[in-house]
Amino acid sequence: MFNLYHHGQQRLDLITGRYTDNDQFYVALEEPNGDLYADLSVCLPEIPLADGEFIFKTYSGNEGLLEAMMHTRRIKVVRTVNTPLGMLPVCRLI
């Protein structure tokens, strides 16, 4: 559990897994009661990623989450990729 400042202070867990489509890394935030707070990653099979990298979802309800997560020092941006959804950051967990 850690504190995240996104629409106020949130107490969350970082959860990981793999997408079934292509085995890309899945990253999400979960509330203490087990509810999903946000999907941090998006699966784009056409974008090659190194092991442990994920494409950070910065659109829709995730506005401000990249910056908030960077403040927690749990992720780092390694590069940016041009996707059908626009320019998105590729990140790693720290």
Coordinates of N, CA and C in Angstrom, one line a residue, residues 6 9 16 24-25 31 45 59 63 76 88 90:
H6 N -4.0 11.9 -6.3 CA -4.7 12.0 -7.6 C -6.2 12.1 -7.2
Q9 N -6.0 12.5 -1.8 CA -5.1 11.4 -1.3 C -5.8 10.0 -1.5
T16 N 0.1 -6.2 -10.8 CA 0.7 -6.5 -12.1 C 0.2 -7.9 -12.6
Q24 N 1.9 -8.8 -23.0 CA 2.5 -7.6 -22.5 C 2.2 -7.4 -21.0
F25 N 3.1 -6.6 -20.4 CA 3.0 -6.4 -18.9 C 1.7 -5.5 -18.6
E31 N -7.8 -0.4 -4.9 CA -8.2 0.2 -3.7 C -8.1 -0.9 -2.6
P45 N -0.5 -4.5 -29.1 CA 0.3 -5.6 -29.6 C 1.3 -5.2 -30.7
Y59 N -4.8 8.8 -21.1 CA -6.0 9.4 -21.6 C -7.2 8.9 -20.7
E63 N -6.0 11.1 -16.7 CA -5.3 12.3 -16.7 C -4.7 12.6 -15.3
K76 N 9.2 4.8 -13.8 CA 10.1 5.8 -14.5 C 9.7 5.7 -16.0
L88 N 2.4 8.1 -26.3 CA 2.2 7.6 -25.0 C 3.6 7.2 -24.4
V90 N 6.3 5.0 -22.4 CA 6.6 3.6 -22.0 C 7.4 3.7 -20.7

